[in-house]
CSV table of C-alpha atoms in Angstrom, one decimal:
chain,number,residue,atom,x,y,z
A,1,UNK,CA,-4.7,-9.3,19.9
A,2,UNK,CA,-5.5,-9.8,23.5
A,3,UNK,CA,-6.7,-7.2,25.7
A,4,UNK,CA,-3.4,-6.9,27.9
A,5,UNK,CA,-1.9,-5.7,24.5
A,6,UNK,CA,-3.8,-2.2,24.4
A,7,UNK,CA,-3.1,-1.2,27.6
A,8,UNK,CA,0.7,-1.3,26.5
A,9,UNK,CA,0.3,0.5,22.9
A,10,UNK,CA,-1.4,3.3,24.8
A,11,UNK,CA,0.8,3.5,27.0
A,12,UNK,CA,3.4,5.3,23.9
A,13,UNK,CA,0.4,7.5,22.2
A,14,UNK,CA,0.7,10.7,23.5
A,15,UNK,CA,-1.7,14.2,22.7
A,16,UNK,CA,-0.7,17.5,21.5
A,17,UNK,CA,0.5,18.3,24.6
A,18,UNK,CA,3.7,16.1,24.3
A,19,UNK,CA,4.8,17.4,21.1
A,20,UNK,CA,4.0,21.2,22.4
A,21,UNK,CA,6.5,20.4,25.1
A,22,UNK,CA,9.2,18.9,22.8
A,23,UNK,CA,9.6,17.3,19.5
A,24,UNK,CA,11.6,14.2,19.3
A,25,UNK,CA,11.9,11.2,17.3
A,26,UNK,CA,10.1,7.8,18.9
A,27,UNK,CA,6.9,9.9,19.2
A,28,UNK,CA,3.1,8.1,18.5
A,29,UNK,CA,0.8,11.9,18.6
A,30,UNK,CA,-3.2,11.1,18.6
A,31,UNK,CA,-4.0,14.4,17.8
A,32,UNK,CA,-5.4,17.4,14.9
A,33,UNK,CA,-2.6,17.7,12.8
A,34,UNK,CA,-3.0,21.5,12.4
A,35,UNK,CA,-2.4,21.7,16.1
A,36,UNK,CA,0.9,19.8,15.6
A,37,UNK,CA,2.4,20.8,12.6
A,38,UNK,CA,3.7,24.2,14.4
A,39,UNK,CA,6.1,22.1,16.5
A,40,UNK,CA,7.7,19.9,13.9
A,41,UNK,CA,10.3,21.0,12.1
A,42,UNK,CA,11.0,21.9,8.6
A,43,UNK,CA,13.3,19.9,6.4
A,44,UNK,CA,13.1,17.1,9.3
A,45,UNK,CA,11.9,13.9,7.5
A,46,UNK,CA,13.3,11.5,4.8
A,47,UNK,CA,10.1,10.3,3.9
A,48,UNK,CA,6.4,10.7,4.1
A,49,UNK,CA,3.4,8.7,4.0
A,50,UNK,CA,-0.3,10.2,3.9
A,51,UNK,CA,-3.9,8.5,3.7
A,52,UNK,CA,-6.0,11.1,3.9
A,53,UNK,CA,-9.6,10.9,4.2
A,54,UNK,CA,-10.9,9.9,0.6
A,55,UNK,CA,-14.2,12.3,-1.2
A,56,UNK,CA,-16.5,10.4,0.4
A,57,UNK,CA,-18.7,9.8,3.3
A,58,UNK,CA,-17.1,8.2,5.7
A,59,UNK,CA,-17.5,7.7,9.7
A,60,UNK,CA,-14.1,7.4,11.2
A,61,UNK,CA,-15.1,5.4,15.2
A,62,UNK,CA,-17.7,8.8,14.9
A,63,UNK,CA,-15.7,11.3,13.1
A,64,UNK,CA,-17.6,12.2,10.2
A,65,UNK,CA,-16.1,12.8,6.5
A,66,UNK,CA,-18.5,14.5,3.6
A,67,UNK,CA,-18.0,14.5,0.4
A,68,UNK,CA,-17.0,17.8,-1.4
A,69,UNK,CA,-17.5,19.1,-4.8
A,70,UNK,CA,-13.8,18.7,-6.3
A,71,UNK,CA,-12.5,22.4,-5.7
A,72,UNK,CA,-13.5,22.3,-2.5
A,73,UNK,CA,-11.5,18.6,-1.6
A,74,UNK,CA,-8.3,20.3,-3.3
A,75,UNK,CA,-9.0,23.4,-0.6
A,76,UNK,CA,-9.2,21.0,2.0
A,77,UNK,CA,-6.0,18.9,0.8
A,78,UNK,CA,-4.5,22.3,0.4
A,79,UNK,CA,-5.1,23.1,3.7
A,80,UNK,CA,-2.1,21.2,5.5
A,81,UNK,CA,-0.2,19.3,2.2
A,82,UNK,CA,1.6,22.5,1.3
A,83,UNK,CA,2.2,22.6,5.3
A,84,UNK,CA,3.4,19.3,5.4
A,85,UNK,CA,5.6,19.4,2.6
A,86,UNK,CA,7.8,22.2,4.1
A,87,UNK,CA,8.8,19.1,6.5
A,88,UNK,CA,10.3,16.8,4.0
A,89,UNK,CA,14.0,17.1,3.4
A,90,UNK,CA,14.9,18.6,0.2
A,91,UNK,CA,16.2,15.3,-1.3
A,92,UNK,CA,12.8,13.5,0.5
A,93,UNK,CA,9.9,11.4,-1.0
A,94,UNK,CA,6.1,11.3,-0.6
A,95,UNK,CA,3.6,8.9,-1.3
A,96,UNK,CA,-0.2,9.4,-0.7
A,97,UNK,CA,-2.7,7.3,-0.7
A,98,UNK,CA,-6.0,7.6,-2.9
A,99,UNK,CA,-8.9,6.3,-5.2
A,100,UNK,CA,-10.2,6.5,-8.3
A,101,UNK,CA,-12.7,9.5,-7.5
A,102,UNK,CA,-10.4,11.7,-5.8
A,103,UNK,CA,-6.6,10.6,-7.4
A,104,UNK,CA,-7.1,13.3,-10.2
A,105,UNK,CA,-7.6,16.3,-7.5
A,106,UNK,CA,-4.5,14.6,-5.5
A,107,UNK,CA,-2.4,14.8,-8.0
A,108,UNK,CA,-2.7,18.4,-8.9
A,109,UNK,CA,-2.3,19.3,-5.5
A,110,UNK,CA,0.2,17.4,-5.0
A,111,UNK,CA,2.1,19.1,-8.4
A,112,UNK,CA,1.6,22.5,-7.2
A,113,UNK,CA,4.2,21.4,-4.7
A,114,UNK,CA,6.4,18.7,-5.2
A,115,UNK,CA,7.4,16.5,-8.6
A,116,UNK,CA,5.5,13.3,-9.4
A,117,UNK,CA,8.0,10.7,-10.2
A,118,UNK,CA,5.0,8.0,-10.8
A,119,UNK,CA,1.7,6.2,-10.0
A,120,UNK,CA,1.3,2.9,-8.1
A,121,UNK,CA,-1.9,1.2,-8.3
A,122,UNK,CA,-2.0,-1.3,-5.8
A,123,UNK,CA,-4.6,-4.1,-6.0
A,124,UNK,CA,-6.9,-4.5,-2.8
A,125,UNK,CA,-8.8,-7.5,-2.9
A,126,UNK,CA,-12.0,-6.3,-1.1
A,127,UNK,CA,-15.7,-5.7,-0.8
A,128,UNK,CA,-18.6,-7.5,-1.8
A,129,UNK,CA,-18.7,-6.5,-5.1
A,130,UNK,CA,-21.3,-4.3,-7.4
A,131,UNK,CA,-24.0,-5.3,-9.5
A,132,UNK,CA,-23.5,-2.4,-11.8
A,133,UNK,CA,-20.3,-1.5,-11.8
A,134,UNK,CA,-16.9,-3.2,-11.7
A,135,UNK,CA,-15.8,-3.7,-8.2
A,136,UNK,CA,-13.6,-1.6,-6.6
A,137,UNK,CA,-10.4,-3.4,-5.8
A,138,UNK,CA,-7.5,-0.4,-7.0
A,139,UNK,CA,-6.1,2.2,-5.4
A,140,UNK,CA,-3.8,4.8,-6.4
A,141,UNK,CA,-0.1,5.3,-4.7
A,142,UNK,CA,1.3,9.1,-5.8
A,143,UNK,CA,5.1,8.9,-5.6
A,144,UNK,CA,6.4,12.3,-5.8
A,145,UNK,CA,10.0,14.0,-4.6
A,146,UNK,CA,11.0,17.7,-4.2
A,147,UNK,CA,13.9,17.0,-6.2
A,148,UNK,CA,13.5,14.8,-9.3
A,149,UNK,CA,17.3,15.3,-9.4
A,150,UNK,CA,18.1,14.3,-6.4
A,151,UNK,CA,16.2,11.9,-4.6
A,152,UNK,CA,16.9,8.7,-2.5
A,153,UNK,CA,16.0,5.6,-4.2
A,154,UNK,CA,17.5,1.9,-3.1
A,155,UNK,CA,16.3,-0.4,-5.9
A,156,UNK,CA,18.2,-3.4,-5.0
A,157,UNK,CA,16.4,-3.3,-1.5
A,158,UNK,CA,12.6,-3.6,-3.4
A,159,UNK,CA,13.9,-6.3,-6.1
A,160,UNK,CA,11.5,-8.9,-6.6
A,161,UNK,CA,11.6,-12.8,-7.1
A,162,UNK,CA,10.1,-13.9,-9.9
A,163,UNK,CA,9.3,-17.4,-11.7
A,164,UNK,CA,10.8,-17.2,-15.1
A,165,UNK,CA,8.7,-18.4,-18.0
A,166,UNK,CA,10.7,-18.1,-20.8
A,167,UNK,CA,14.1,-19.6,-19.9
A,168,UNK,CA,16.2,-18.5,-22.4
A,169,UNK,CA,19.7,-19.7,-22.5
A,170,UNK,CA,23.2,-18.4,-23.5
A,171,UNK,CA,25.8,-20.6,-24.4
A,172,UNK,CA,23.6,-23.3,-22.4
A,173,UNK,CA,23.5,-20.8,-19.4
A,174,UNK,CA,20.8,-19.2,-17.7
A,175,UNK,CA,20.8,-16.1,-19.2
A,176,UNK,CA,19.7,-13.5,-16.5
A,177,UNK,CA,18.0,-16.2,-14.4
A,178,UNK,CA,18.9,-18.7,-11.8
A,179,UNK,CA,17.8,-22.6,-12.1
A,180,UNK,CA,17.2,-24.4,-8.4
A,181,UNK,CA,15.5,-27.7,-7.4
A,182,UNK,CA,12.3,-25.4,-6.4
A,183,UNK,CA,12.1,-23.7,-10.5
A,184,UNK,CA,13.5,-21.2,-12.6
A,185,UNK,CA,14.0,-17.7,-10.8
A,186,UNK,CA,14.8,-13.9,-12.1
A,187,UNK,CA,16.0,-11.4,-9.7
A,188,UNK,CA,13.6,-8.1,-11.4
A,189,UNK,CA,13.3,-4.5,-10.6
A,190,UNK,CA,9.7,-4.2,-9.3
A,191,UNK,CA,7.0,-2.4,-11.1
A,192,UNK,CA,4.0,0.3,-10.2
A,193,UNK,CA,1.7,-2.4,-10.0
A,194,UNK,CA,1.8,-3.9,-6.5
A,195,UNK,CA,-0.3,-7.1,-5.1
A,196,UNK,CA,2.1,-7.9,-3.1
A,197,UNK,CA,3.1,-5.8,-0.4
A,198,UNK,CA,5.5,-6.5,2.2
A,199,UNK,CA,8.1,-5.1,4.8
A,200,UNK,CA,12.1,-6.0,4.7
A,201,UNK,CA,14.1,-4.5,7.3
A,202,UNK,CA,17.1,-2.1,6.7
A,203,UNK,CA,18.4,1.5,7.3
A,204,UNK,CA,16.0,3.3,9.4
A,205,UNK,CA,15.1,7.2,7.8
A,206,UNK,CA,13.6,9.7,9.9
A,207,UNK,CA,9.8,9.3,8.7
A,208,UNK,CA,6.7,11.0,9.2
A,209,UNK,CA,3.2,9.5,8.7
A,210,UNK,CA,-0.2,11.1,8.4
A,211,UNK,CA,-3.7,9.1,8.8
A,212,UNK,CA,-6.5,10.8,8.6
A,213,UNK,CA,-8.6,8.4,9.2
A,214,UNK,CA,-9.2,5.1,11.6
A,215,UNK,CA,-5.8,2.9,11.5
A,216,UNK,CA,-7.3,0.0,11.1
A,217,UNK,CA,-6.6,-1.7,7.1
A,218,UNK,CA,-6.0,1.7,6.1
A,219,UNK,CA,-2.3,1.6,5.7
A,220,UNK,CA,-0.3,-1.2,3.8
A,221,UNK,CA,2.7,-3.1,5.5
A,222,UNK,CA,4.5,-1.3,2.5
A,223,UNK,CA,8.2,-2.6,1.0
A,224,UNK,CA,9.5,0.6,-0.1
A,225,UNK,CA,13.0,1.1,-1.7
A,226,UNK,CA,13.9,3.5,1.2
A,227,UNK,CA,14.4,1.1,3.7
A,228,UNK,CA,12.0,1.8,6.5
A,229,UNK,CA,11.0,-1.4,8.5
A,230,UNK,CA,7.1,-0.7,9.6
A,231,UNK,CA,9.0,-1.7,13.5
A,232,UNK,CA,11.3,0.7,13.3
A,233,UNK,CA,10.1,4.1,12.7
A,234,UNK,CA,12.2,6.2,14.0
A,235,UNK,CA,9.1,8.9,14.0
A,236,UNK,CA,5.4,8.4,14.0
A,237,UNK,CA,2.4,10.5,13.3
A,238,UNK,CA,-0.7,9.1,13.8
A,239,UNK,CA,-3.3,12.1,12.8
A,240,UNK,CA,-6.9,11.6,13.3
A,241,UNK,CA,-9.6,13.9,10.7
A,242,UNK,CA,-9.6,16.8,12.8
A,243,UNK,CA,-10.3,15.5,16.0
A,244,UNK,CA,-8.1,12.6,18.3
A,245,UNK,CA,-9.8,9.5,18.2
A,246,UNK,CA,-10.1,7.7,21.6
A,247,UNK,CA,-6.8,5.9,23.1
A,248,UNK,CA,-8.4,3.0,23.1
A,249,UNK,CA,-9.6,2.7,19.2
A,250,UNK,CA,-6.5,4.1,18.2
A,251,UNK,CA,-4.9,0.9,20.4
A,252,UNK,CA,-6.6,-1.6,18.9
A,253,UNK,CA,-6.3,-0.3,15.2
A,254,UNK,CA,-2.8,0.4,15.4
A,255,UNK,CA,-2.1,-3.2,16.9
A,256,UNK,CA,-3.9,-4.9,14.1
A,257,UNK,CA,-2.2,-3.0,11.5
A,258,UNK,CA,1.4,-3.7,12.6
C-alpha cells in the first residue's frame, strides 16, 4: 500500500453526519453504530455480516474492549443485534463472526431473533502458539436466516474443486468426476469447514456490514453462496466499538483488507 492510496480511500469514508442527511447505497460510515442505525432502513439489506468485538480485552488503535461476565456480553450483543436484525429483508441471511469463548452467548442471542441454519468453523492459521493449551487457530461463522423457509442460497456459485481420491468408474466412465492431464477432479458442494476462503464475482445484493473493531485481518475475503464480490458492495458499514476510529487507521486497514 503506498501512501498516495489513503488519501483516496478517505476520501469515500464519511461520519454520521452523511448518513443523518441521507441514506443511500455506495456509503463507507466511520461512525457509533447506535448513532446510525436510526437512519437506515428496515427490511433494506439482503445480507449481513458482523465481527463484533470478541469477550476479551482488546485495544482497537486505542479503543478499549473488556471482558464481561457472559450475561452481561449477551446485554451488550443485545444491545444493537435485535436493532440490526429489523434491517435484513425477511428472506435475508446473517453471518457473525466469533470464538470459542464467546460462540455459545452468540448463538443464543442470535436465536432469540433469527433461525440458525448452521456453524462454520473456519481455520485461521495464526499466533504463536501456547504451551499449555492447544493453539487457537478456529473460529466460529453463525449462519442464520429470518426465514428457514425462505431464504436465498446459490450453491452452484460456492462449489468447490476437488482432487478425487477414489476414482470410481461406471461402465469405464468417470463416475461423478472429471479426468484431465492436471488429475482427477469432482465438482462438490462445499462444507462448514472452510480453509479456504475466497471471493468470485456475481450478482451484487444490497449488503450491510458491521465491524466493531480495527479492519485490519478482521474480516475474511469470504466466497459466500450469495454472490457478493468483496469490490462490489453495493452498501458498506464500517462501525468502530462505540467510538470512530481515525480516517487515517480506518484507511490503511480497510486497504490491506480488500
Amino acid at each position: 500500500m503506498s501512501d498516495s492510496e489513503i488519501p483516496v480511500l478517505e476520501q469515500q469514508i464519511r461520519g454520521v453526519e452523511t448518513i443523518r442527511a441521507g441514506f443511500h447505497d455506495d456509503m463507507i460510515v466511520n461512525a457509533d453504530l447506535f448513532d446510525c442505525l436510526d437512519f437506515i432502513p428496515d427490511g433494506y439489506f439482503d445480507l449481513i455480516i458482523i465481527d463484533p468485538p470478541y469477550n476479551l480485552d482488546k485495544d482497537f488503535h486505542g479503543r478499549k474492549f473488556a471482558v464481561m461476565k457472559t450475561d452481561a456480553y449477551e446485554e451488550f450483543l443485545r444491545s444493537w443485534f435485535y436493532r440490526v436484525c429489523d434491517k435484513l429483508k425477511p428472506d435475508g441471511s446473517l453471518y457473525m463472526c466469533g470464538d470459542w469463548k464467546c460462540t455459545s452467548s452468540m448463538q443464543r442471542v442470535i436465536e432469540e431473533r433469527l433461525t440458525v441454519v448452521n456453524r462454520i468453523s473456519w481455520q485461521r492459521e495464526k499466533g504463536r502458539g501456547a504451551k499449555a493449551n492447544w493453539k487457537n487457530s478456529m473460529e466460529d461463522i453463525w449462519f442464520a436466516v429470518k426465514n428457514p423457509r425462505d431464504y436465498y442460497f446459490d450453491v452452484d456459485s460456492v462449489k468447490m474443486k476437488r482432487k478425487v481420491i477414489a476414482p470410481y468408474r461406471e461402465d469405464g466412465r468417470p463416475k461423478d468426476w472429471e479426468e484431465t492431464e492436471n488429475g482427477n477432479f469432482r465438482i462438490t458442494c462445499p462444507s462448514n469447514f472452510w480453509d479456504d476462503i475466497s471471493v468470485r464475482s456475481g450478482q451484487c445484493l444490497k449488503t450491510l456490514i458491521i465491524l466493531h473493531k480495527s479492519l485490519k485481518n478482521c474480516m475474511p475475503n469470504w466466497c459466500l453462496p450469495h454472490h457478493v464480490p468483496a469490490t462490489e458492495y453495493l452498501t458498506l458499514f464500517w462501525a468502530a466499538a462505540h467510538r470512530p476510529s481515525s480516517h487515517e487507521n480506518l484507511a490503511e486497514d480497510f486497504l490491506e483488507w480488500k
